[in-house]
Short mmCIF file of C-alpha atoms in Angstrom, two decimals:
data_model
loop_
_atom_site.label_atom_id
_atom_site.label_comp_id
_atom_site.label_asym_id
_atom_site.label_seq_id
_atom_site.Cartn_x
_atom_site.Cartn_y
_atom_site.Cartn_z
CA UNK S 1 -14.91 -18.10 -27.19
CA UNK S 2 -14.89 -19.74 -30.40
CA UNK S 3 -17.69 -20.35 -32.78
CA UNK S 4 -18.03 -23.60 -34.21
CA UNK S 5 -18.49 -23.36 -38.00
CA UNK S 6 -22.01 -23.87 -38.72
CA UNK S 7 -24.06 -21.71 -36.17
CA UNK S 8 -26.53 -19.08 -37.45
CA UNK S 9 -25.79 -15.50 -36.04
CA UNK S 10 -29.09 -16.44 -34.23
CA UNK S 11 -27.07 -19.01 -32.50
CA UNK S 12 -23.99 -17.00 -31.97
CA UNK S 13 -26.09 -14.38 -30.27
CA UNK S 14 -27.89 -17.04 -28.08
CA UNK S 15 -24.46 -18.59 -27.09
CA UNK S 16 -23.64 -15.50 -26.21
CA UNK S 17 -26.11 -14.69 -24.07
CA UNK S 18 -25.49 -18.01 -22.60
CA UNK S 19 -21.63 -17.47 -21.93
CA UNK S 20 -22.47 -14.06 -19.79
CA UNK S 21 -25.19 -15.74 -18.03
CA UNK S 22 -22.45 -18.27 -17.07
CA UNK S 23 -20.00 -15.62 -16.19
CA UNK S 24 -22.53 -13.58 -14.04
CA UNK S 25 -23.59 -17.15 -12.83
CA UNK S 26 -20.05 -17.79 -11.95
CA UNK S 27 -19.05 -14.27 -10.09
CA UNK S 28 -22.29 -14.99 -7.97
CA UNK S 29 -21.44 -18.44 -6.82
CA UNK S 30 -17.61 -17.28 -6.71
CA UNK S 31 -16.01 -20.14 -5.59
CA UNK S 32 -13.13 -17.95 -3.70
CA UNK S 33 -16.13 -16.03 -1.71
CA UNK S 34 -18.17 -18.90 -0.69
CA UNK S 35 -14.72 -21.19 0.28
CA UNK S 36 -13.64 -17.91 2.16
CA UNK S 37 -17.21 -17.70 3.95
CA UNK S 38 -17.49 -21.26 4.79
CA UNK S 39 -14.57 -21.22 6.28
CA UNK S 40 -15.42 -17.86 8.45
CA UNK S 41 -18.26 -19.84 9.38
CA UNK S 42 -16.16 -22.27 10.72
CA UNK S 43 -13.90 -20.16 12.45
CA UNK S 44 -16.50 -18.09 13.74
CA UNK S 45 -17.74 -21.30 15.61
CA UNK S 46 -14.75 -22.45 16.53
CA UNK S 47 -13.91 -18.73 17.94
CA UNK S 48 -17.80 -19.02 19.73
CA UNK S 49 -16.88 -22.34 21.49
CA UNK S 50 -13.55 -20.89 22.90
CA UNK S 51 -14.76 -18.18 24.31
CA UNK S 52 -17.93 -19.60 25.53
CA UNK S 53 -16.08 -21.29 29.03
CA UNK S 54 -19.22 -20.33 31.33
CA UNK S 55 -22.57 -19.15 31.13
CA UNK S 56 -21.91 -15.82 32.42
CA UNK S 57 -20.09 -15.31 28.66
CA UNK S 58 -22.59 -13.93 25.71
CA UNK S 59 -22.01 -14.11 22.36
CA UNK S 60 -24.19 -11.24 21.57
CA UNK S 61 -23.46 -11.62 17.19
CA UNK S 62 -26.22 -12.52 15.12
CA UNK S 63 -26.27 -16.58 15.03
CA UNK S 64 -26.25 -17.24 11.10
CA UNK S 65 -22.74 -16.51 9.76
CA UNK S 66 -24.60 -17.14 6.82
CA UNK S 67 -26.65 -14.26 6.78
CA UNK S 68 -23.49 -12.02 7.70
CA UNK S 69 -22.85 -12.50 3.98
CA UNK S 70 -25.48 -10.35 3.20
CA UNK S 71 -25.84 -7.68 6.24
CA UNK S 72 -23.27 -5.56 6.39
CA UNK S 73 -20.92 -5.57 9.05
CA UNK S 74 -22.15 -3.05 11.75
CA UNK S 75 -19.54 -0.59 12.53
CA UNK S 76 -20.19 -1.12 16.15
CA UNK S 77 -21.00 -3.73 17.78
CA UNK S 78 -20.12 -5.87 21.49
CA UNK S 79 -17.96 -9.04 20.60
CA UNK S 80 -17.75 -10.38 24.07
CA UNK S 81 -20.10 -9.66 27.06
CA UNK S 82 -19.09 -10.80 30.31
CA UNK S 83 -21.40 -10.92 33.56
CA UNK S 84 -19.29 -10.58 37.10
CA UNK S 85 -20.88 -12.26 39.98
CA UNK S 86 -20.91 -8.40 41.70
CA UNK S 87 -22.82 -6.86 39.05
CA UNK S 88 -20.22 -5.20 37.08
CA UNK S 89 -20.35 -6.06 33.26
CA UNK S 90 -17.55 -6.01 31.25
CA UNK S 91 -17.92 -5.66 27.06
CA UNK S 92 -15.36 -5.79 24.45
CA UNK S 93 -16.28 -3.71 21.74
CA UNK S 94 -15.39 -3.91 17.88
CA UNK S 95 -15.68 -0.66 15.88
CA UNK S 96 -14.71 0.14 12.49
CA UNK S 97 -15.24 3.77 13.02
CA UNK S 98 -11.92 4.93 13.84
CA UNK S 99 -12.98 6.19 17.27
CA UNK S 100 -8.82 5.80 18.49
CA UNK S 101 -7.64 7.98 20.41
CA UNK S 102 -3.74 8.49 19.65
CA UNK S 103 -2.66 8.75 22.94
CA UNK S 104 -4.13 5.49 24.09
CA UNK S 105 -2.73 4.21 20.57
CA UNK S 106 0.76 5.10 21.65
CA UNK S 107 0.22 3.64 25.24
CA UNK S 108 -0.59 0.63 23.61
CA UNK S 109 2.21 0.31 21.03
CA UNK S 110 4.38 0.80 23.87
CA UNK S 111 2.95 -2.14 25.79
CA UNK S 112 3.61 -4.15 22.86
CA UNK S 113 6.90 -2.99 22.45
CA UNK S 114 6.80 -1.67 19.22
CA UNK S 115 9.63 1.52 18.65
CA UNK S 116 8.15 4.72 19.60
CA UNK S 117 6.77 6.73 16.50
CA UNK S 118 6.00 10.31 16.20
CA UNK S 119 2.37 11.30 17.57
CA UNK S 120 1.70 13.68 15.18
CA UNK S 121 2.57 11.05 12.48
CA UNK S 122 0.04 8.85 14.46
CA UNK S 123 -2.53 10.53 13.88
CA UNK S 124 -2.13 11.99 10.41
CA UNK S 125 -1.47 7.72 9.74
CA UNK S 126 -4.69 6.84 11.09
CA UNK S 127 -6.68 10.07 9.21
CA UNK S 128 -5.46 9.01 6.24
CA UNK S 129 -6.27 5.10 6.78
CA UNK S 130 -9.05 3.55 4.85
CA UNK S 131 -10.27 1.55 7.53
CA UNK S 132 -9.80 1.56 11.46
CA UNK S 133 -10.89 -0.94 13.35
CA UNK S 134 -10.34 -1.38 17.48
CA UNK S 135 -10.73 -3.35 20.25
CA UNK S 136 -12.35 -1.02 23.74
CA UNK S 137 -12.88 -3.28 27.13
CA UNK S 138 -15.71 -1.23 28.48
CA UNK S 139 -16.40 -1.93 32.32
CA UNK S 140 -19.79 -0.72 33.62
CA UNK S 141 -19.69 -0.67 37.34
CA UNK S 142 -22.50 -1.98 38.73
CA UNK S 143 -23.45 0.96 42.05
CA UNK S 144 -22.46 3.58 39.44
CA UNK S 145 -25.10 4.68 37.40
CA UNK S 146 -23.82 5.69 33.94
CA UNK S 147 -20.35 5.21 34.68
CA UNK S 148 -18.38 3.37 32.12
CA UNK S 149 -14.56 2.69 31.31
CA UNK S 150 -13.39 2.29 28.26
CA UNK S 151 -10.16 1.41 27.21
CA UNK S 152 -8.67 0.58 23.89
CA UNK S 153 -7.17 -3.07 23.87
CA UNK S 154 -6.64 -3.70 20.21
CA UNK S 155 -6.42 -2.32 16.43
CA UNK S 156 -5.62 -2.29 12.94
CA UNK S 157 -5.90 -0.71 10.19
CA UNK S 158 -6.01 -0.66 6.63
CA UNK S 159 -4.89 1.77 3.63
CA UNK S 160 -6.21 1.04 0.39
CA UNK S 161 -7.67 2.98 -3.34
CA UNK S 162 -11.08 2.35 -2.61
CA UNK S 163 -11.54 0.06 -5.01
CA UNK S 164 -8.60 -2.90 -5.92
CA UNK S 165 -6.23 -3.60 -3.13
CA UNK S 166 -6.12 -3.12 0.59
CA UNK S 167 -3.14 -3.67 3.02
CA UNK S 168 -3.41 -4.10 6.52
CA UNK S 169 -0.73 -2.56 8.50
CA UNK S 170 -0.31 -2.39 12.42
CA UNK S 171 -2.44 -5.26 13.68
CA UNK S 172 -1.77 -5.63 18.12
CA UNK S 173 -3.85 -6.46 20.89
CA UNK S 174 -2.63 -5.74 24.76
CA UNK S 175 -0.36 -8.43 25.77
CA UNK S 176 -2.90 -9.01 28.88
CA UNK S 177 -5.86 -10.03 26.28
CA UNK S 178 -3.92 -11.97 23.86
CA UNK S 179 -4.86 -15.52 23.30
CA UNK S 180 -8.34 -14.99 23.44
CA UNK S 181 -8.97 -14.85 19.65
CA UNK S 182 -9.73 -11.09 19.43
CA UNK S 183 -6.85 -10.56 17.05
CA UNK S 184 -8.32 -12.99 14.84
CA UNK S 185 -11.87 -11.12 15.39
CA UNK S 186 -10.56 -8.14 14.78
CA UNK S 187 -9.05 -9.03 11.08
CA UNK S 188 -11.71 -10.96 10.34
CA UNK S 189 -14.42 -8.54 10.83
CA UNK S 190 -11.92 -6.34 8.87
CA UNK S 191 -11.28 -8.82 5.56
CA UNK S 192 -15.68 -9.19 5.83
CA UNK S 193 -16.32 -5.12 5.60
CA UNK S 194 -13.05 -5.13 3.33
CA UNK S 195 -14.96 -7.53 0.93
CA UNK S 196 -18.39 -6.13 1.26
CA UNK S 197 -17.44 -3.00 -0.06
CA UNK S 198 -15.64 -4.96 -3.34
CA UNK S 199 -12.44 -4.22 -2.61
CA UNK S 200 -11.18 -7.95 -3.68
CA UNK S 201 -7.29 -8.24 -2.94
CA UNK S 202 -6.56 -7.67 0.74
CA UNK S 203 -2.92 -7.69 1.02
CA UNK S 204 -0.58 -7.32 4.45
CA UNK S 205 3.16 -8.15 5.72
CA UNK S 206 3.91 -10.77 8.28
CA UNK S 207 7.05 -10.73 10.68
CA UNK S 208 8.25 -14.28 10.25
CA UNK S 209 6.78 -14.97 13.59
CA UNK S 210 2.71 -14.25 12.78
CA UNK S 211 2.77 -15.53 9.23
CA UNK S 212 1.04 -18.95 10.53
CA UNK S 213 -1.61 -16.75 12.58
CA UNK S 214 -2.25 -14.68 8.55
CA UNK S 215 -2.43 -18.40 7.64
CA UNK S 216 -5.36 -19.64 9.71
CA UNK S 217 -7.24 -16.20 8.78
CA UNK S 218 -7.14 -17.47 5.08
CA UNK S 219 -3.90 -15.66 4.05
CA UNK S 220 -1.23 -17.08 1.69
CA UNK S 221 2.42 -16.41 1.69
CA UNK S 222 3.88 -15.35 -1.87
CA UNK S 223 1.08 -16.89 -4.16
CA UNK S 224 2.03 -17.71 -7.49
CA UNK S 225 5.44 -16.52 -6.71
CA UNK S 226 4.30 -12.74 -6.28
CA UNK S 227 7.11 -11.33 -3.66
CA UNK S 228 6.38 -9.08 -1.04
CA UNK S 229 9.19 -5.90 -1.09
CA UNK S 230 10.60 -3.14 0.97
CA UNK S 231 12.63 -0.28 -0.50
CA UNK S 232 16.43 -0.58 1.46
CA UNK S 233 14.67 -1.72 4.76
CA UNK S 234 16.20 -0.52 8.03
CA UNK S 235 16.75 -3.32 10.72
CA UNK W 1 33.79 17.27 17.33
CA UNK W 2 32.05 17.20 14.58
CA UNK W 3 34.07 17.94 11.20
CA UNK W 4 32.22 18.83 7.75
CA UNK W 5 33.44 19.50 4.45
CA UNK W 6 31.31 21.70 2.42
CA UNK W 7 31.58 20.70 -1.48
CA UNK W 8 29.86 22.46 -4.35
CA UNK W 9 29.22 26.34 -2.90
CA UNK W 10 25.64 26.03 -5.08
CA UNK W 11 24.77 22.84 -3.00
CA UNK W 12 22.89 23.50 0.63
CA UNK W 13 23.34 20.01 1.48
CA UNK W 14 27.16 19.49 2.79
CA UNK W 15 29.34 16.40 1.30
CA UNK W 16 29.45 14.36 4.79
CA UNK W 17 32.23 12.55 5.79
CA UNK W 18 30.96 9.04 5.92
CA UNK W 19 31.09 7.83 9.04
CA UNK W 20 28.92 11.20 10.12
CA UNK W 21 26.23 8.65 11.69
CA UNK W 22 28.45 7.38 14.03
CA UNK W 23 29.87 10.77 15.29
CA UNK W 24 26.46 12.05 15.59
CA UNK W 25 24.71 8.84 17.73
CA UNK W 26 27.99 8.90 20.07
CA UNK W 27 27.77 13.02 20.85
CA UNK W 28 24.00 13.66 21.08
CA UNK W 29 20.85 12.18 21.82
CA UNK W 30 18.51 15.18 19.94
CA UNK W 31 20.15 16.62 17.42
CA UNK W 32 18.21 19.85 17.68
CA UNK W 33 21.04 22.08 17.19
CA UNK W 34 21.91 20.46 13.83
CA UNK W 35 21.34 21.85 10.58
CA UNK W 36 17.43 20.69 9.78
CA UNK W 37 19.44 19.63 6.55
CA UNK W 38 22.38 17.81 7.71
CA UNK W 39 19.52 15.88 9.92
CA UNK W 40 17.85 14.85 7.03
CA UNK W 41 21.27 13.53 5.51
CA UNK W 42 22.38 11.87 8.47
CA UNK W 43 20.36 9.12 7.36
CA UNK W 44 22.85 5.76 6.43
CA UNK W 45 20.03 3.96 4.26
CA UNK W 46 19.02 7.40 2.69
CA UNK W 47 23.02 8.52 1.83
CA UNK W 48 23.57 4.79 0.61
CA UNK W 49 20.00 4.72 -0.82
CA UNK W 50 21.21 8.09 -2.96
CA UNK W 51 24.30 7.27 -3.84
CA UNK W 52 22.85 4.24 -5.36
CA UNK W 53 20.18 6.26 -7.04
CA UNK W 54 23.02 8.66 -8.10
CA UNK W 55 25.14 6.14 -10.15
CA UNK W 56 21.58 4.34 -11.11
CA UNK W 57 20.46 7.60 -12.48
CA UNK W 58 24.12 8.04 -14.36
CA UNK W 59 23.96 5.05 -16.15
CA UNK W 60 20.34 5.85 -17.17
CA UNK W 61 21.82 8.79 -18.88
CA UNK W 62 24.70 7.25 -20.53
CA UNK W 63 22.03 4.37 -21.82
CA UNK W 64 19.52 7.04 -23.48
CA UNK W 65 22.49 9.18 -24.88
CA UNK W 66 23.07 7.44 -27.54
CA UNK W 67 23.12 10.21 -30.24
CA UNK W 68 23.26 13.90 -29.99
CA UNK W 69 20.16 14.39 -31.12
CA UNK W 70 18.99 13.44 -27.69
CA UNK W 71 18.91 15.08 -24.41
CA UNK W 72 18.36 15.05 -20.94
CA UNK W 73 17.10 18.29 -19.84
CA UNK W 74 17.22 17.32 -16.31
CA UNK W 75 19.29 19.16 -13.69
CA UNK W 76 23.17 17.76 -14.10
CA UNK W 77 23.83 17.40 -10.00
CA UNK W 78 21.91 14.40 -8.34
CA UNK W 79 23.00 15.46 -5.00
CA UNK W 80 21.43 19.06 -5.64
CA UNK W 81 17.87 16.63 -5.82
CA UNK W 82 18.49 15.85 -2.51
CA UNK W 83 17.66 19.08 -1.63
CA UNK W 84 15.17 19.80 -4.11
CA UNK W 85 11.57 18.83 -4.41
CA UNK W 86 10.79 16.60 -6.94
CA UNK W 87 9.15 18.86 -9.64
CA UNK W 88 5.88 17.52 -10.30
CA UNK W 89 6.15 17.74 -13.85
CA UNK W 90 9.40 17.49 -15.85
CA UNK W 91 10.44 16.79 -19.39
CA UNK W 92 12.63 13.13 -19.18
CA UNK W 93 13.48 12.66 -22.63
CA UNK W 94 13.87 14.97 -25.57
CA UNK W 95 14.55 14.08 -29.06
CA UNK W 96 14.86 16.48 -31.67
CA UNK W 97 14.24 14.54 -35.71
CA UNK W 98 16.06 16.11 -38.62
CA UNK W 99 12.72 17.29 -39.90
CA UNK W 100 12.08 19.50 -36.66
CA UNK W 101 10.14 17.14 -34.96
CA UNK W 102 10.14 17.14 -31.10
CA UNK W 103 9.53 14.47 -29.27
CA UNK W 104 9.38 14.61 -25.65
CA UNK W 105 8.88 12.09 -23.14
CA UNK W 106 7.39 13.81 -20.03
CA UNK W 107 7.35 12.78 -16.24
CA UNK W 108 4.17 14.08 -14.16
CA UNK W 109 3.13 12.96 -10.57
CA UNK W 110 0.06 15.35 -10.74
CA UNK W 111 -2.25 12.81 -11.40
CA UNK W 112 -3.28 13.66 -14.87
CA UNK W 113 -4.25 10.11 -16.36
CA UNK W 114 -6.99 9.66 -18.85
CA UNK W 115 -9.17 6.68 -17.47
CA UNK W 116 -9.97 5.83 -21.08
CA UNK W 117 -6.32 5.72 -22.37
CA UNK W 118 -5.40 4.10 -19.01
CA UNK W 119 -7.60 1.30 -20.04
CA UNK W 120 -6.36 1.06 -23.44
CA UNK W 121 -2.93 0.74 -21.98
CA UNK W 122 -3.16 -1.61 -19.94
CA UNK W 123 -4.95 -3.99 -22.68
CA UNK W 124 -2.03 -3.19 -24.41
CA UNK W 125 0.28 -4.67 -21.98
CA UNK W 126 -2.11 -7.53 -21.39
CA UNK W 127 -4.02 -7.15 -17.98
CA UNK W 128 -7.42 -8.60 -17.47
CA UNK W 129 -9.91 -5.88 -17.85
CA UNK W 130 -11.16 -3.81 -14.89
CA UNK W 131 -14.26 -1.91 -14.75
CA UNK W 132 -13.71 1.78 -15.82
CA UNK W 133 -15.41 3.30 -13.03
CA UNK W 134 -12.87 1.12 -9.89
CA UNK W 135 -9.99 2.36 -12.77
CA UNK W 136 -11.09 6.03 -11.89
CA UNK W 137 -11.89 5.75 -8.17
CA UNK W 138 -8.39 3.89 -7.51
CA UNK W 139 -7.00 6.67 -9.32
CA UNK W 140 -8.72 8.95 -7.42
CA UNK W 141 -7.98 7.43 -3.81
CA UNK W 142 -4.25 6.51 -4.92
CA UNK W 143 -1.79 8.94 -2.74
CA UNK W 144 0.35 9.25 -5.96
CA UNK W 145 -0.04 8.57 -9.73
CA UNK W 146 2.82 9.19 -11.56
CA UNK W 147 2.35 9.21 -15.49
CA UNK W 148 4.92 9.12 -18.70
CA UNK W 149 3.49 10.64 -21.45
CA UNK W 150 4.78 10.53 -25.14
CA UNK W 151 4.26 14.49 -26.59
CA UNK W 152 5.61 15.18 -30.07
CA UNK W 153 5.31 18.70 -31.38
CA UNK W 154 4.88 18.95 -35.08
CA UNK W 155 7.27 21.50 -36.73
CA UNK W 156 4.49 23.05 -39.21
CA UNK W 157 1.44 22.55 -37.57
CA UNK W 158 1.27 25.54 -34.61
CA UNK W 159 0.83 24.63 -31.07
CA UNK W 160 -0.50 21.40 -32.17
CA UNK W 161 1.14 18.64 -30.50
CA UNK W 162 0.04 15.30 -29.64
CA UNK W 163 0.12 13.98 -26.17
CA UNK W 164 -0.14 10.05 -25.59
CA UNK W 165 0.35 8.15 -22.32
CA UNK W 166 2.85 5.68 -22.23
CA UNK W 167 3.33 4.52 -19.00
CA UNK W 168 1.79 4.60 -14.95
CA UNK W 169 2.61 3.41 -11.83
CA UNK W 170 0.43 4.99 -8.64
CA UNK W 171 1.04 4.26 -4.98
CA UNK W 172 -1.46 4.09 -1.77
CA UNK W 173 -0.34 5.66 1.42
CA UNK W 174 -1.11 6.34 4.71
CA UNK W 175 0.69 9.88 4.25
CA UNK W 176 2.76 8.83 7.42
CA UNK W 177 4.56 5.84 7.71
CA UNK W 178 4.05 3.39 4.43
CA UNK W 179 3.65 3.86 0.78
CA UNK W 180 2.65 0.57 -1.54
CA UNK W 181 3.26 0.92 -5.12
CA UNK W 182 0.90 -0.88 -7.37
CA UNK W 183 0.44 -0.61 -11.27
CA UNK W 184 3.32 -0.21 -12.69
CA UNK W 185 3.20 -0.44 -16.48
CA UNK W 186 5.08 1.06 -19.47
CA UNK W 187 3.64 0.70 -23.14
CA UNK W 188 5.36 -2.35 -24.94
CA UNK W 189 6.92 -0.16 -27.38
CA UNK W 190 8.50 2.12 -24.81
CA UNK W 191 10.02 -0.69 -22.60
CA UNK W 192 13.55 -1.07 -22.29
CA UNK W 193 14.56 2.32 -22.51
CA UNK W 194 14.46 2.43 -18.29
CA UNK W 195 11.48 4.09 -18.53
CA UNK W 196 9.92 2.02 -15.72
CA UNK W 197 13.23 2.37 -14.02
CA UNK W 198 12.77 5.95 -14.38
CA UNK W 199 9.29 6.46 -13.06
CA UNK W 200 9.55 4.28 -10.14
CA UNK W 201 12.72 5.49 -9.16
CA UNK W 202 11.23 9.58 -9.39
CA UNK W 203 8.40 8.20 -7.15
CA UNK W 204 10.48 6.91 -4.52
CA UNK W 205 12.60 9.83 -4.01
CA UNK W 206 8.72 12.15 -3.81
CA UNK W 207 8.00 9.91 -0.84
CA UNK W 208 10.86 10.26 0.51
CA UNK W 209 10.67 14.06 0.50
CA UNK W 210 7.37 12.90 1.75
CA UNK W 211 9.16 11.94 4.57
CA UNK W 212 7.55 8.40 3.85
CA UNK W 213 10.10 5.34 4.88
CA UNK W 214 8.61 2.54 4.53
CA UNK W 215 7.94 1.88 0.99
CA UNK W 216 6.40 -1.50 -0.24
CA UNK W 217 4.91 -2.92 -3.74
CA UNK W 218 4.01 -6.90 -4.45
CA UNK W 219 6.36 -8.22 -7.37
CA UNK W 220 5.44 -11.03 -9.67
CA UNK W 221 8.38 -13.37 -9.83
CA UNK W 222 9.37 -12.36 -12.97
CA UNK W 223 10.03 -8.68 -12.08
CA UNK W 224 11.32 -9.43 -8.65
CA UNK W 225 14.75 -8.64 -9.96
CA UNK W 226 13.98 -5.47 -12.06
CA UNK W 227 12.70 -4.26 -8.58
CA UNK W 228 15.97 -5.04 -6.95
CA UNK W 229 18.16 -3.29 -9.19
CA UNK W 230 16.14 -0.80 -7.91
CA UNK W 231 16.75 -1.15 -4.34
CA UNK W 232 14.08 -3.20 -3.64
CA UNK W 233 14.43 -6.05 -1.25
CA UNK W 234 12.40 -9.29 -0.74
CA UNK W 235 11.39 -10.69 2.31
CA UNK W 236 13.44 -8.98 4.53
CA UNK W 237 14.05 -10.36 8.06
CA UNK W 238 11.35 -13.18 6.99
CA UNK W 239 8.83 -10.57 6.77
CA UNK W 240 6.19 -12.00 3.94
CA UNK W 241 3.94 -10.45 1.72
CA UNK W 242 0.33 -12.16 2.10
CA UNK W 243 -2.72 -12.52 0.48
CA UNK W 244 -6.10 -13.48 1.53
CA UNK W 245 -7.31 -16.35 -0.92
CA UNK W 246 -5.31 -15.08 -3.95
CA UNK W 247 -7.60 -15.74 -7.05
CA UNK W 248 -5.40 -17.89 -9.99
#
């Protein structure tokens, strides 16, 4: 900032004052976080109006995506709740707890048809995550009283310093409830608790194939020329 | 069968004949009878990715030795690393001044980085500023901060010697499967010694011993080479590096 000649320290110290309330003015209206929440809205919406094919279909999230800004983002809650004509209600679940169990996890890489890993590494992979988020189809059976299923249908997760940078690694959903927009749920609800707790630059790799599904959630491709690297990659 | 030839009696790890993969993959489907060693070796990209690191660290050498007066105190046989872990602190450089001053420059993946000095470092090298207290908890929640400091031992003062950083790099990890290095940064008036080269290179071959593969960073284009000569590779298989609304 420079000071034009003339100014009084009295004016210099105003100015000042003036230049950080512009600055905090500035990170409070921050034009990335407001286009990136506008556009959730949107998606959110558009996400609603897909999945909302009949009546027996609740959106059970809180209507105003622009309140979500402010609440944080439960780390449980039912995305989808779906009323059978015999009773029996089904509910997709979101957590962020980390409530996977690893052998289900491995089940459900295999489904996907990733290359078997190691369980123990699994598991000491998702202890050592920042963030785990997953998908459970919960069926409630409507003569049995208390009697649920639950079965994990999606997750990712998300390693990161607490306070800078995130990546999101290992991001599937069962093959028999793609399409529905979970996926996209699923990292979205991620990037929103991912944001609310500051941690700014949320970073992830994308297999040629998905890099246009990254795109639609608000991800860029080598910005500024920044490239993403492996160390001697094995194919 | 499987043929071996054993090559320096000191060395537990076994020279391999190269095309040891193959033999292996053809013979048995779990190795469990091999050598927990010659397992680990078996590895193509690791034997390749050593014998790179080998000549890389060789011609790092040759570079710094430039006068007697300095030397490299590390262990002479690369392929004995291999084998052995990464120590977590080691001296990298030593130069000795006519006047008996010692200057050392000293590798340390401990951790040991002064938030302050961090900060004044990487003003020095011209980052935007970062608040102090996100400095320390990323250093706190990184899986790995490695640190070069500069330590030069007085010859009359006793004992005193003064210790400055001069370079960082730290890495976040899921302990299992992938390792992302971010921060990398060597004082201005320490680059282009291979410094950098150096420190990233010791903290690949600790994750590796880590038994972590799949290691990762973001490169601005400018460095993207620097990081190849490394062993680094961009975009491989079309696989890109995103960012969620990157701010300019």
């Amino acid at each position: 900032m420079s000071t034009p000649i003339g100014l009084t320290i009295k004016d210099k110290t105003r100015n000042q004052k003036i230049c950080l309330l512009a600055t905090w003015l500035r990170r409070l209206l921050s034009t990335r976080k407001i286009k990136g929440f506008r556009l959730m809205a949107n998606f959110w919406e558009s996400i609603r109006s897909g999945i909302l094919k009949n009546n027996a279909i609740q959106i059970v999230e809180p209507a105003s995506t622009l309140q979500e800004e402010e609440d944080p983002v439960p780390e449980e809650f039912v995305l989808v709740e779906k009323s059978h004509p015999d009773g029996e209600v089904q509910q997709i679940i979101f957590s962020s707890g980390g409530d996977v169990d690893v052998y289900e996890l491995q089940a459900l890489c295999d489904k996907v048809g990733w290359p078997r890993r190691p369980l123990s590494k699994l598991a000491t992979a998702l202890q050592n995550s920042y963030m785990v988020a997953a998908l459970h189809l919960v069926r409630k059976l409507p003569d049995q009283e208390g009697n649920e299923e639950k079965k994990l249908i999606g997750m990712a997760r998300a390693t990161s310093d607490h306070a800078f940078n995130a990546t999101i690694w290992d991001v599937l959903v069962d093959p028999s409830y793609q399409g529905q927009g979970l996926g996209k749920a699923m990292v979205e609800k991620m990037i929103r608790t991912l944001l609310q707790r500051d941690i700014g630059n949320i970073t992830l790799f994308a297999d040629s194939k998905v890099v246009e599904f990254y795109q639609n959630l608000g991800f860029e491709p080598d910005p500024e020329g920044i490239k993403g690297m492996f160390w001697y990659p094995r194919y």
